[in-house]
Amino acid sequence: MAPLKNATRTVALRIGLTGGIGSGKSTVAQCLVECGAHLVDTDAIARSITQPDGLAMPALAAAFGGVALMPDGSLDRVFMRQQVFADIAVRIQLEAILHPLIGQEAQRLAGQSAGRTVVFDVPLLAESARWRQRVQRVLVIDCDEATQVQRVAQRPGWTETAARAVMAQQATRAMRRGVADAVIYNDHITGVALASQVRVLWALWNNPG
Ligand code: ADP
């Protein structure tokens, strides 16, 4: 693991939390909040900056035109998802606009932690060296792909095919585990057992030595 910047922890510990869709990452994020973490959710930031008058909207409107906007001026997520799946160049262009703004907003929100350990919930952390530099510990939530598909397909509006399409665009399990300081394998365990593993790790990382 990377050394902590400050062993006496006058600077808040920063943990990066990641996992594939349906891995249980959001469930773990809530456990960490219950442990006392200050959670910074990058998905929530992405949603907020693409609302009408959101930070990203002027650049998105300029790049993709009115066709990418909903009548209320927010980003048309369904349209953009279709474009991104159809053309890698669109994905690169979209990410080039969103990622710096998400990073900036995440740092601002982390500044409100009042000294508490910050957990950044970052779906694309394995893909992003920049994000890994911002954190001192990486926690990966892992499970079998069949379990991911099964969990996601239960969500309203989702199908197994849609789940597999998203998974195909995400980092592989091996890639994620390769950047981890700790991995929680969230398969064939109860929610209670999962929470218990999270609490053990929280204690270990917040009370080193
Ligand atoms: P992610 O944020 O990684 O997409 P979630 O945390 O939303 O995943 O979990 C996906 C679904 O699986 C949720 O309905 C959640 O309640 C359920 N889930 C997560 N972990 C477990 C578990 N250990 N046992 C049973 N259900 C689980």
Coordinates of C-alpha atoms and ligand atoms in Angstrom, one line a residue:
M1 CA 0.0 0.0 0.0
A2 CA 1.1 3.6 -0.6
P3 CA 2.4 5.3 2.6
L4 CA 0.0 7.6 4.3
K5 CA 0.9 11.2 3.7
N6 CA 0.7 11.9 7.4
A7 CA 1.0 9.2 10.0
T8 CA -0.5 11.3 12.7
R9 CA -3.5 11.8 10.4
T10 CA -3.9 15.5 10.8
V11 CA -4.8 15.2 7.1
A12 CA -7.9 13.2 6.5
L13 CA -7.4 9.8 4.9
R14 CA -8.8 9.5 1.4
I15 CA -10.1 6.2 0.2
G16 CA -11.2 5.4 -3.3
L17 CA -14.1 2.9 -3.6
T18 CA -14.8 1.1 -6.8
G19 CA -16.4 -2.0 -8.3
G20 CA -18.3 -3.1 -11.4
I21 CA -22.0 -2.4 -11.8
G22 CA -23.9 -4.6 -9.4
S23 CA -20.9 -5.5 -7.4
G24 CA -22.4 -3.9 -4.3
K25 CA -20.3 -0.8 -4.3
S26 CA -23.2 1.5 -3.3
T27 CA -24.1 -0.8 -0.5
V28 CA -20.6 -0.7 0.8
A29 CA -20.5 3.1 0.4
Q30 CA -23.5 3.3 2.8
C31 CA -21.8 1.0 5.3
L32 CA -18.8 3.3 5.2
V33 CA -21.0 6.3 5.9
E34 CA -22.4 4.5 8.9
C35 CA -18.8 3.9 10.0
G36 CA -18.3 7.7 9.9
A37 CA -16.9 8.4 6.4
H38 CA -17.6 11.6 4.4
L39 CA -18.8 10.2 1.1
V40 CA -18.2 11.9 -2.2
D41 CA -20.3 10.1 -4.8
T42 CA -18.9 10.9 -8.4
D43 CA -22.1 9.4 -10.0
A44 CA -24.2 11.9 -8.1
I45 CA -21.8 14.7 -9.1
A46 CA -22.1 13.6 -12.8
R47 CA -25.9 13.8 -12.5
S48 CA -25.8 17.2 -10.7
I49 CA -23.5 18.9 -13.3
T50 CA -25.7 17.7 -16.1
Q51 CA -28.9 19.1 -14.7
P52 CA -30.3 22.3 -16.3
D53 CA -27.8 25.1 -15.5
G54 CA -25.3 22.4 -14.4
L55 CA -21.6 23.1 -14.6
A56 CA -21.1 20.9 -17.6
M57 CA -24.1 22.0 -19.7
P58 CA -22.5 24.9 -21.6
A59 CA -19.6 22.7 -22.8
L60 CA -21.9 19.8 -23.6
A61 CA -24.4 21.9 -25.6
A62 CA -21.5 23.4 -27.5
A63 CA -20.0 19.9 -28.3
F64 CA -23.1 17.9 -29.0
G65 CA -25.7 20.5 -29.9
G66 CA -29.4 20.9 -28.9
V67 CA -30.1 17.3 -29.9
A68 CA -28.3 16.2 -26.7
L69 CA -30.5 18.3 -24.4
M70 CA -33.9 17.6 -22.8
P71 CA -36.5 20.3 -23.1
D72 CA -35.6 21.5 -19.6
G73 CA -32.0 22.0 -20.6
S74 CA -30.5 19.0 -18.8
L75 CA -28.5 16.3 -20.6
D76 CA -30.5 13.7 -22.5
R77 CA -29.0 10.7 -20.8
V78 CA -30.7 8.1 -23.0
F79 CA -29.6 9.9 -26.2
M80 CA -26.0 10.2 -24.9
R81 CA -25.8 6.6 -23.8
Q82 CA -26.9 5.5 -27.3
Q83 CA -24.2 7.8 -28.9
V84 CA -21.5 6.6 -26.6
F85 CA -22.3 2.9 -27.3
A86 CA -22.3 3.6 -31.0
D87 CA -19.1 5.6 -31.2
I88 CA -16.0 5.5 -29.0
A89 CA -15.0 9.0 -30.2
V90 CA -18.2 10.3 -28.6
R91 CA -17.4 8.6 -25.3
I92 CA -13.9 10.2 -25.4
Q93 CA -15.3 13.6 -26.1
L94 CA -18.0 13.3 -23.4
E95 CA -15.5 12.1 -20.8
A96 CA -13.0 14.9 -21.7
I97 CA -15.7 17.4 -20.7
L98 CA -17.2 15.6 -17.7
H99 CA -14.1 14.1 -16.0
P100 CA -12.2 17.3 -15.1
L101 CA -15.4 18.9 -13.8
I102 CA -16.3 15.9 -11.8
G103 CA -12.8 15.8 -10.3
Q104 CA -13.0 19.5 -9.5
E105 CA -16.4 19.2 -7.8
A106 CA -15.2 16.1 -5.9
Q107 CA -12.3 18.0 -4.4
R108 CA -14.6 20.8 -3.4
L109 CA -17.0 18.4 -1.7
A110 CA -14.1 16.5 0.0
G111 CA -13.1 19.8 1.5
Q112 CA -16.3 19.7 3.5
S113 CA -15.2 16.5 5.4
A114 CA -14.3 18.4 8.6
G115 CA -11.3 16.1 9.1
R116 CA -13.3 12.9 8.6
T117 CA -12.0 10.1 6.4
V118 CA -13.2 10.8 2.8
V119 CA -14.5 8.0 0.6
F120 CA -14.6 8.8 -3.1
D121 CA -17.1 6.4 -4.8
V122 CA -15.6 6.2 -8.3
P123 CA -16.9 3.6 -10.8
L124 CA -14.0 4.3 -13.2
L125 CA -11.2 4.3 -10.7
A126 CA -9.4 1.4 -12.2
E127 CA -9.3 3.2 -15.6
S128 CA -8.1 6.5 -14.1
A129 CA -4.5 7.0 -13.0
R130 CA -5.5 10.5 -12.0
W131 CA -8.1 9.3 -9.6
R132 CA -5.7 6.8 -8.1
Q133 CA -3.3 9.6 -7.4
R134 CA -5.9 11.5 -5.4
V135 CA -6.5 8.7 -2.9
Q136 CA -4.3 6.8 -0.4
R137 CA -6.2 3.6 -0.3
V138 CA -8.2 1.7 -3.0
L139 CA -11.0 -0.6 -1.9
V140 CA -12.4 -2.8 -4.7
I141 CA -15.8 -4.6 -4.3
D142 CA -15.7 -7.7 -6.4
C143 CA -18.1 -10.5 -7.3
D144 CA -18.8 -13.0 -10.1
E145 CA -20.0 -11.6 -13.4
A146 CA -23.1 -13.8 -13.3
T147 CA -24.0 -12.2 -9.9
Q148 CA -23.5 -8.7 -11.3
V149 CA -25.9 -9.5 -14.2
Q150 CA -28.4 -11.0 -12.0
R151 CA -28.4 -8.0 -9.6
V152 CA -28.6 -5.4 -12.3
A153 CA -31.3 -7.2 -14.3
Q154 CA -33.5 -6.9 -11.2
R155 CA -33.4 -3.1 -11.4
P156 CA -36.5 -1.5 -13.0
G157 CA -35.8 -0.8 -16.7
W158 CA -32.8 -3.1 -16.9
T159 CA -32.3 -6.3 -18.8
E160 CA -29.5 -8.9 -18.7
T161 CA -28.3 -7.7 -22.2
A162 CA -28.1 -4.1 -20.9
A163 CA -26.2 -5.2 -17.9
R164 CA -23.7 -7.1 -20.0
A165 CA -23.3 -4.1 -22.4
V166 CA -22.3 -1.9 -19.5
M167 CA -20.0 -4.5 -18.1
A168 CA -18.2 -4.9 -21.4
Q169 CA -17.4 -1.2 -21.3
Q170 CA -16.0 -1.3 -17.8
A171 CA -12.6 -2.5 -16.5
T172 CA -12.3 -6.2 -16.1
R173 CA -12.3 -7.7 -12.6
A174 CA -8.6 -8.5 -12.9
M175 CA -7.9 -4.8 -13.8
R176 CA -9.8 -3.6 -10.8
R177 CA -8.2 -6.1 -8.4
G178 CA -4.8 -5.1 -9.8
V179 CA -5.2 -1.6 -8.4
A180 CA -6.6 -2.6 -5.1
D181 CA -5.1 -2.2 -1.6
A182 CA -8.0 -4.4 -0.4
V183 CA -10.7 -6.4 -2.1
I184 CA -14.0 -7.4 -0.6
Y185 CA -15.5 -10.4 -2.4
N186 CA -19.3 -9.7 -2.2
D187 CA -20.7 -13.0 -3.4
H188 CA -22.5 -15.7 -1.5
I189 CA -22.4 -13.6 1.6
T190 CA -25.2 -11.9 3.5
G191 CA -25.5 -8.1 3.8
V192 CA -24.7 -8.5 7.5
A193 CA -21.4 -10.3 6.7
L194 CA -20.6 -7.7 4.1
A195 CA -21.1 -4.9 6.6
S196 CA -19.0 -6.7 9.1
Q197 CA -16.1 -7.0 6.6
V198 CA -16.4 -3.3 5.8
R199 CA -16.2 -2.4 9.5
V200 CA -13.1 -4.5 10.0
L201 CA -11.3 -2.8 7.1
W202 CA -12.5 0.7 8.3
A203 CA -10.9 0.0 11.7
L204 CA -7.7 -1.2 10.2
W205 CA -7.3 1.7 7.8
N206 CA -8.3 4.4 10.3
N207 CA -6.2 3.0 13.2
P208 CA -2.9 2.0 11.6
G209 CA -0.3 0.3 13.8
Ligands
ADP1 P1 -23.5 -1.2 -7.3 O1 -23.5 0.1 -6.6 O2 -22.1 -1.9 -7.3 O3 -24.0 -1.2 -8.7 P2 -25.4 -2.0 -5.3 O4 -24.7 -1.8 -4.1 O5 -26.5 -1.1 -5.8 O6 -24.4 -2.3 -6.5 O7 -26.0 -3.5 -5.2 C1 -26.7 -4.1 -6.3 C2 -27.9 -4.8 -5.7 O8 -27.4 -6.0 -5.0 C3 -28.7 -4.0 -4.7 O9 -30.0 -4.4 -4.8 C4 -28.1 -4.6 -3.3 O10 -29.0 -4.5 -2.3 C5 -27.8 -6.0 -3.7 N1 -26.7 -6.6 -2.9 C6 -25.5 -6.1 -2.7 N2 -24.7 -6.9 -2.0 C7 -25.5 -7.9 -1.6 C8 -25.3 -9.1 -0.8 N3 -24.1 -9.4 -0.2 N4 -26.3 -10.0 -0.7 C9 -27.5 -9.7 -1.3 N5 -27.8 -8.6 -2.0 C10 -26.8 -7.7 -2.2

